[in-house]
PDB file of C-alpha atoms in Angstrom:
ATOM      1  CA  MET H   1      -0.179   0.122   0.101  1.00 60.00           C
ATOM      2  CA  LYS H   2       0.997   3.540  -0.917  1.00 65.00           C
ATOM      3  CA  LEU H   3       1.139   6.072   1.588  1.00 61.00           C
ATOM      4  CA  PRO H   4      -0.398   9.157   0.084  1.00 60.00           C
ATOM      5  CA  LYS H   5       1.839  12.066  -0.860  1.00 62.00           C
ATOM      6  CA  ILE H   6       2.382  15.139   1.722  1.00 62.00           C
ATOM      7  CA  ASN H   7       2.773  18.279   0.266  1.00 62.00           C
ATOM      8  CA  SER H   8       5.696  19.612   1.280  1.00 63.00           C
ATOM      9  CA  PHE H   9       6.673  23.278   2.235  1.00 63.00           C
ATOM     10  CA  LYS H  10       8.401  24.578  -1.093  1.00 68.00           C
ATOM     11  CA  ILE H  11       9.881  28.075  -0.684  1.00 65.00           C
ATOM     12  CA  PRO H  12       8.972  30.088  -3.986  1.00 66.00           C
ATOM     13  CA  LYS H  13      12.423  31.119  -6.120  1.00 73.00           C
ATOM     14  CA  ILE H  14      12.602  34.798  -7.047  1.00 74.00           C
ATOM     15  CA  LYS H  15      15.335  35.492  -8.823  1.00 76.00           C
ATOM     16  CA  ILE H  16      16.836  38.852  -9.381  1.00 75.00           C
ATOM     17  CA  TYR H  17      19.810  39.638 -11.930  1.00 78.00           C
ATOM     18  CA  GLY H  18      20.580  35.582 -11.070  1.00 76.00           C
ATOM     19  CA  ILE H  19      20.314  35.691  -7.594  1.00 79.00           C
ATOM     20  CA  ASP H  20      17.828  34.115  -5.435  1.00 81.00           C
ATOM     21  CA  VAL H  21      16.254  36.844  -2.976  1.00 83.00           C
ATOM     22  CA  ILE H  22      14.122  34.767  -0.687  1.00 83.00           C
ATOM     23  CA  LYS H  23      16.863  32.583  -0.103  1.00 85.00           C
ATOM     24  CA  ASN H  24      19.606  35.080   0.830  1.00 87.00           C
ATOM     25  CA  PHE H  25      16.918  36.947   3.380  1.00 89.00           C
ATOM     26  CA  LEU H  26      16.902  33.563   4.831  1.00 89.00           C
ATOM     27  CA  PHE H  27      20.530  33.199   5.290  1.00 91.00           C
ATOM     28  CA  PHE H  28      20.986  37.133   6.192  1.00 93.00           C
ATOM     29  CA  THR H  29      18.182  36.514   9.192  1.00 95.00           C
ATOM     30  CA  SER H  30      19.750  33.521  10.403  1.00 94.00           C
ATOM     31  CA  PHE H  31      23.367  35.796  10.588  1.00 94.00           C
ATOM     32  CA  ILE H  32      21.469  38.575  12.366  1.00 95.00           C
ATOM     33  CA  VAL H  33      19.755  35.249  14.823  1.00 94.00           C
ATOM     34  CA  LEU H  34      23.074  34.018  15.072  1.00 92.00           C
ATOM     35  CA  THR H  35      24.805  37.185  16.203  1.00 90.00           C
ATOM     36  CA  LEU H  36      22.178  38.385  18.796  1.00 90.00           C
ATOM     37  CA  PHE H  37      22.346  34.837  20.254  1.00 89.00           C
ATOM     38  CA  SER H  38      26.202  35.304  20.415  1.00 84.00           C
ATOM     39  CA  ILE H  39      26.029  38.439  21.853  1.00 83.00           C
ATOM     40  CA  GLY H  40      23.515  37.461  24.250  1.00 84.00           C
ATOM     41  CA  LEU H  41      25.497  34.839  25.574  1.00 86.00           C
ATOM     42  CA  ILE H  42      29.378  35.422  25.027  1.00 84.00           C
ATOM     43  CA  ILE H  43      29.090  39.458  25.029  1.00 83.00           C
ATOM     44  CA  ALA H  44      26.864  40.345  27.574  1.00 81.00           C
ATOM     45  CA  PRO H  45      28.263  38.859  30.389  1.00 85.00           C
ATOM     46  CA  SER H  46      31.230  40.095  29.582  1.00 87.00           C
ATOM     47  CA  ILE H  47      29.805  43.196  29.784  1.00 86.00           C
ATOM     48  CA  ARG H  48      28.558  43.143  33.168  1.00 88.00           C
ATOM     49  CA  ILE H  49      31.841  41.373  34.555  1.00 91.00           C
ATOM     50  CA  PHE H  50      33.540  44.238  33.105  1.00 92.00           C
ATOM     51  CA  LYS H  51      31.116  47.130  34.647  1.00 94.00           C
ATOM     52  CA  LYS H  52      31.330  45.219  37.912  1.00 94.00           C
ATOM     53  CA  ASN H  53      35.070  45.179  37.201  1.00 95.00           C
ATOM     54  CA  GLN H  54      35.239  48.901  36.278  1.00 96.00           C
ATOM     55  CA  ASN H  55      33.119  49.779  39.573  1.00 96.00           C
ATOM     56  CA  GLU H  56      35.667  48.393  41.791  1.00 96.00           C
ATOM     57  CA  TYR H  57      38.239  49.838  40.337  1.00 96.00           C
ATOM     58  CA  TYR H  58      36.667  53.636  40.803  1.00 96.00           C
ATOM     59  CA  LYS H  59      35.898  52.437  44.746  1.00 97.00           C
ATOM     60  CA  THR H  60      39.800  51.475  45.598  1.00 97.00           C
ATOM     61  CA  LYS H  61      40.533  54.388  43.215  1.00 96.00           C
ATOM     62  CA  THR H  62      38.622  56.817  44.988  1.00 96.00           C
ATOM     63  CA  GLU H  63      39.311  55.220  48.747  1.00 97.00           C
ATOM     64  CA  PHE H  64      43.259  55.241  47.790  1.00 97.00           C
ATOM     65  CA  GLU H  65      42.915  58.852  46.509  1.00 97.00           C
ATOM     66  CA  HIS H  66      41.603  59.460  49.963  1.00 96.00           C
ATOM     67  CA  LEU H  67      44.025  57.661  52.288  1.00 97.00           C
ATOM     68  CA  LYS H  68      46.692  58.688  49.917  1.00 96.00           C
ATOM     69  CA  ASN H  69      45.197  62.257  51.153  1.00 96.00           C
ATOM     70  CA  ARG H  70      45.330  61.537  54.684  1.00 97.00           C
ATOM     71  CA  TYR H  71      48.536  60.284  54.481  1.00 97.00           C
ATOM     72  CA  LEU H  72      49.861  63.816  53.197  1.00 96.00           C
ATOM     73  CA  GLU H  73      48.465  65.582  55.674  1.00 96.00           C
ATOM     74  CA  LYS H  74      49.502  63.411  58.622  1.00 96.00           C
ATOM     75  CA  SER H  75      52.933  63.592  57.696  1.00 95.00           C
ATOM     76  CA  LEU H  76      52.621  67.174  56.708  1.00 94.00           C
ATOM     77  CA  THR H  77      51.735  67.172  60.888  1.00 94.00           C
ATOM     78  CA  LEU H  78      54.184  64.868  61.707  1.00 92.00           C
ATOM     79  CA  LYS H  79      56.973  67.485  60.213  1.00 92.00           C
ATOM     80  CA  LYS H  80      55.593  70.456  61.438  1.00 92.00           C
ATOM     81  CA  LEU H  81      55.441  69.034  64.948  1.00 89.00           C
ATOM     82  CA  GLN H  82      58.965  67.340  64.558  1.00 85.00           C
ATOM     83  CA  LYS H  83      60.357  70.579  63.394  1.00 88.00           C
ATOM     84  CA  GLU H  84      58.325  72.402  66.412  1.00 86.00           C
ATOM     85  CA  ASN H  85      59.709  69.655  68.860  1.00 80.00           C
ATOM     86  CA  LYS H  86      63.328  69.291  67.442  1.00 79.00           C
ATOM     87  CA  LYS H  87      64.985  70.084  71.064  1.00 77.00           C
ATOM     88  CA  VAL H  88      62.457  67.927  73.047  1.00 74.00           C
ATOM     89  CA  ILE H  89      63.248  65.085  70.405  1.00 73.00           C
ATOM     90  CA  LEU H  90      67.220  65.042  70.665  1.00 74.00           C
ATOM     91  CA  ALA H  91      66.707  65.645  74.323  1.00 72.00           C
ATOM     92  CA  LEU H  92      64.940  62.342  74.724  1.00 72.00           C
ATOM     93  CA  LYS H  93      67.672  60.222  72.235  1.00 74.00           C
ATOM     94  CA  ARG H  94      70.388  61.375  75.015  1.00 72.00           C
ATOM     95  CA  ASP H  95      71.749  59.564  77.284  1.00 75.00           C
ATOM     96  CA  PHE H  96      72.253  60.894  80.797  1.00 74.00           C
ATOM     97  CA  ASN H  97      75.483  62.230  81.835  1.00 75.00           C
ATOM     98  CA  LYS H  98      76.482  62.830  85.467  1.00 80.00           C
ATOM     99  CA  LYS H  99      79.348  65.289  85.143  1.00 83.00           C
ATOM    100  CA  ASN H 100      77.255  67.426  82.425  1.00 82.00           C
ATOM    101  CA  PHE H 101      74.326  67.433  85.173  1.00 80.00           C
ATOM    102  CA  LYS H 102      77.151  68.286  88.033  1.00 84.00           C
ATOM    103  CA  SER H 103      78.354  71.408  85.729  1.00 84.00           C
ATOM    104  CA  PHE H 104      74.458  72.569  84.472  1.00 82.00           C
ATOM    105  CA  ALA H 105      73.563  72.384  88.620  1.00 82.00           C
ATOM    106  CA  SER H 106      76.623  74.357  89.670  1.00 83.00           C
ATOM    107  CA  LYS H 107      75.133  77.656  88.765  1.00 85.00           C
ATOM    108  CA  TYR H 108      72.664  77.033  91.420  1.00 83.00           C
ATOM    109  CA  MET H 109      73.492  74.521  93.782  1.00 83.00           C
ATOM    110  CA  ASN H 110      76.609  72.354  95.146  1.00 83.00           C
ATOM    111  CA  ILE H 111      76.003  68.465  93.999  1.00 83.00           C
ATOM    112  CA  LEU H 112      77.399  66.070  96.386  1.00 85.00           C
ATOM    113  CA  ASN H 113      76.100  62.945  95.396  1.00 82.00           C
ATOM    114  CA  ILE H 114      74.044  61.600  92.269  1.00 83.00           C
ATOM    115  CA  LYS H 115      72.849  58.019  92.792  1.00 85.00           C
ATOM    116  CA  GLU H 116      71.055  56.263  90.596  1.00 83.00           C
ATOM    117  CA  ILE H 117      68.148  54.305  92.125  1.00 83.00           C
ATOM    118  CA  ASN H 118      66.536  52.385  89.052  1.00 78.00           C
ATOM    119  CA  SER H 119      65.718  52.246  85.402  1.00 78.00           C
ATOM    120  CA  SER H 120      62.424  51.190  83.800  1.00 75.00           C
ATOM    121  CA  ALA H 121      59.963  51.620  81.111  1.00 76.00           C
ATOM    122  CA  TYR H 122      57.372  53.821  80.736  1.00 72.00           C
ATOM    123  CA  GLN H 123      54.606  53.640  78.380  1.00 76.00           C
ATOM    124  CA  ASN H 124      56.540  50.737  76.495  1.00 76.00           C
ATOM    125  CA  ILE H 125      58.530  53.474  74.272  1.00 79.00           C
ATOM    126  CA  PHE H 126      60.311  55.822  76.954  1.00 77.00           C
ATOM    127  CA  LEU H 127      63.407  54.058  79.529  1.00 79.00           C
ATOM    128  CA  LYS H 128      62.753  56.311  82.698  1.00 82.00           C
ATOM    129  CA  THR H 129      65.477  56.632  85.272  1.00 82.00           C
ATOM    130  CA  SER H 130      65.376  58.053  88.447  1.00 84.00           C
ATOM    131  CA  TYR H 131      68.178  59.668  90.508  1.00 85.00           C
ATOM    132  CA  MET H 132      68.625  60.688  94.393  1.00 86.00           C
ATOM    133  CA  VAL H 133      70.571  63.863  94.556  1.00 86.00           C
ATOM    134  CA  ASP H 134      72.461  65.000  97.362  1.00 86.00           C
ATOM    135  CA  ALA H 135      73.042  68.989  97.336  1.00 87.00           C
ATOM    136  CA  VAL H 136      74.243  71.856  99.567  1.00 88.00           C
ATOM    137  CA  ILE H 137      72.643  75.100  98.479  1.00 86.00           C
ATOM    138  CA  LYS H 138      72.874  78.887  99.841  1.00 84.00           C
ATOM    139  CA  ASN H 139      69.645  79.585 100.075  1.00 83.00           C
ATOM    140  CA  PRO H 140      65.981  78.231  98.984  1.00 81.00           C
ATOM    141  CA  LYS H 141      65.533  80.680  95.594  1.00 85.00           C
ATOM    142  CA  ASN H 142      68.782  79.225  94.279  1.00 85.00           C
ATOM    143  CA  PHE H 143      66.915  75.705  94.077  1.00 82.00           C
ATOM    144  CA  TYR H 144      63.308  77.118  92.799  1.00 83.00           C
ATOM    145  CA  ASP H 145      65.830  78.906  89.800  1.00 86.00           C
ATOM    146  CA  PHE H 146      67.371  75.400  89.052  1.00 82.00           C
ATOM    147  CA  LEU H 147      63.926  73.784  88.617  1.00 84.00           C
ATOM    148  CA  ASP H 148      62.666  76.910  86.131  1.00 84.00           C
ATOM    149  CA  ALA H 149      66.065  76.455  83.976  1.00 85.00           C
ATOM    150  CA  LEU H 150      65.398  72.435  83.695  1.00 82.00           C
ATOM    151  CA  LYS H 151      63.095  73.557  81.000  1.00 80.00           C
ATOM    152  CA  ASP H 152      66.511  74.619  79.050  1.00 78.00           C
ATOM    153  CA  TYR H 153      68.365  71.840  79.610  1.00 78.00           C
ATOM    154  CA  LYS H 154      69.515  69.509  77.008  1.00 79.00           C
ATOM    155  CA  TYR H 155      68.057  66.449  78.654  1.00 74.00           C
ATOM    156  CA  VAL H 156      64.493  65.533  79.629  1.00 75.00           C
ATOM    157  CA  ILE H 157      64.613  65.683  83.444  1.00 76.00           C
ATOM    158  CA  ARG H 158      61.931  66.007  85.839  1.00 79.00           C
ATOM    159  CA  ALA H 159      62.192  66.778  89.663  1.00 81.00           C
ATOM    160  CA  TYR H 160      59.834  65.569  91.961  1.00 78.00           C
ATOM    161  CA  PHE H 161      59.026  66.475  95.067  1.00 77.00           C
ATOM    162  CA  PRO H 162      58.738  66.425  98.315  1.00 80.00           C
ATOM    163  CA  VAL H 163      62.441  67.375  98.708  1.00 77.00           C
ATOM    164  CA  ASN H 164      64.124  67.397 101.762  1.00 77.00           C
ATOM    165  CA  PHE H 165      65.848  70.566 103.106  1.00 80.00           C
ATOM    166  CA  GLU H 166      67.811  70.357 106.332  1.00 81.00           C
ATOM    167  CA  LYS H 167      69.530  73.320 107.504  1.00 84.00           C
ATOM    168  CA  LYS H 168      73.425  73.274 107.733  1.00 79.00           C
ATOM    169  CA  GLU H 169      75.680  76.376 109.507  1.00 80.00           C
ATOM    170  CA  GLU H 170      76.000  78.584 106.885  1.00 82.00           C
ATOM    171  CA  SER H 171      73.919  76.540 103.908  1.00 82.00           C
ATOM    172  CA  ILE H 172      70.928  74.251 102.923  1.00 84.00           C
ATOM    173  CA  ALA H 173      71.560  70.285 102.223  1.00 87.00           C
ATOM    174  CA  LEU H 174      69.062  69.226 100.254  1.00 85.00           C
ATOM    175  CA  THR H 175      67.941  65.674  98.931  1.00 86.00           C
ATOM    176  CA  PHE H 176      65.629  65.374  96.149  1.00 83.00           C
ATOM    177  CA  LYS H 177      64.763  62.826  93.414  1.00 86.00           C
ATOM    178  CA  ILE H 178      64.964  63.117  89.527  1.00 83.00           C
ATOM    179  CA  GLU H 179      64.211  61.333  86.787  1.00 81.00           C
ATOM    180  CA  GLN H 180      65.264  61.217  83.321  1.00 80.00           C
ATOM    181  CA  TYR H 181      63.522  60.164  80.446  1.00 78.00           C
ATOM    182  CA  LYS H 182      64.978  59.164  76.940  1.00 80.00           C
ATOM    183  CA  ILE H 183      63.412  57.274  74.157  1.00 76.00           C
ATOM    184  CA  LYS H 184      63.922  53.203  74.076  1.00 73.00           C
ATOM    185  CA  LYS H 185      66.436  51.753  71.849  1.00 70.00           C
ATOM    186  CA  GLN H 186      64.486  49.551  69.221  1.00 63.00           C
ATOM    187  CA  LYS H 187      65.370  46.118  68.762  1.00 58.00           C
TER     188      LYS H 187
END
């Protein structure tokens, strides 16, 4: 038994100057569809990734510029403070010299003895050394002049009260504690 023939769909052939227009139109349409499909699957995700990376780049660049400006401000402030406090910074770097201290204090008193009590860390960046000083002065004003002069001394020295004054024949014996601060050497 023979099956009936199903009429298949036939594309009409229209030719202009020997070129099949319908066939060319179908090829052109399939090319456009494939191009749009490849753009949708290949190029669009790449564009999204690019935009994401671009946004991240600009965000990082903005943060970098902000941090750079803060660094420059802090650096200028640091340099300004170092310039203003150069004398104190140099004083904190020096080691204590007993002979030099006796020479400095000789304008105000006669130092009999300087004895180191202890040395300890102070705020993890300074080394604090305590000394007991035995001296003789002519009058109490000399001691207070000495305290005022400590501000201009080349070491960072702090005098502690109470100061023990003891009257001798023509002079006053005194005992007081001083502390010298210096920057701890980094390891």
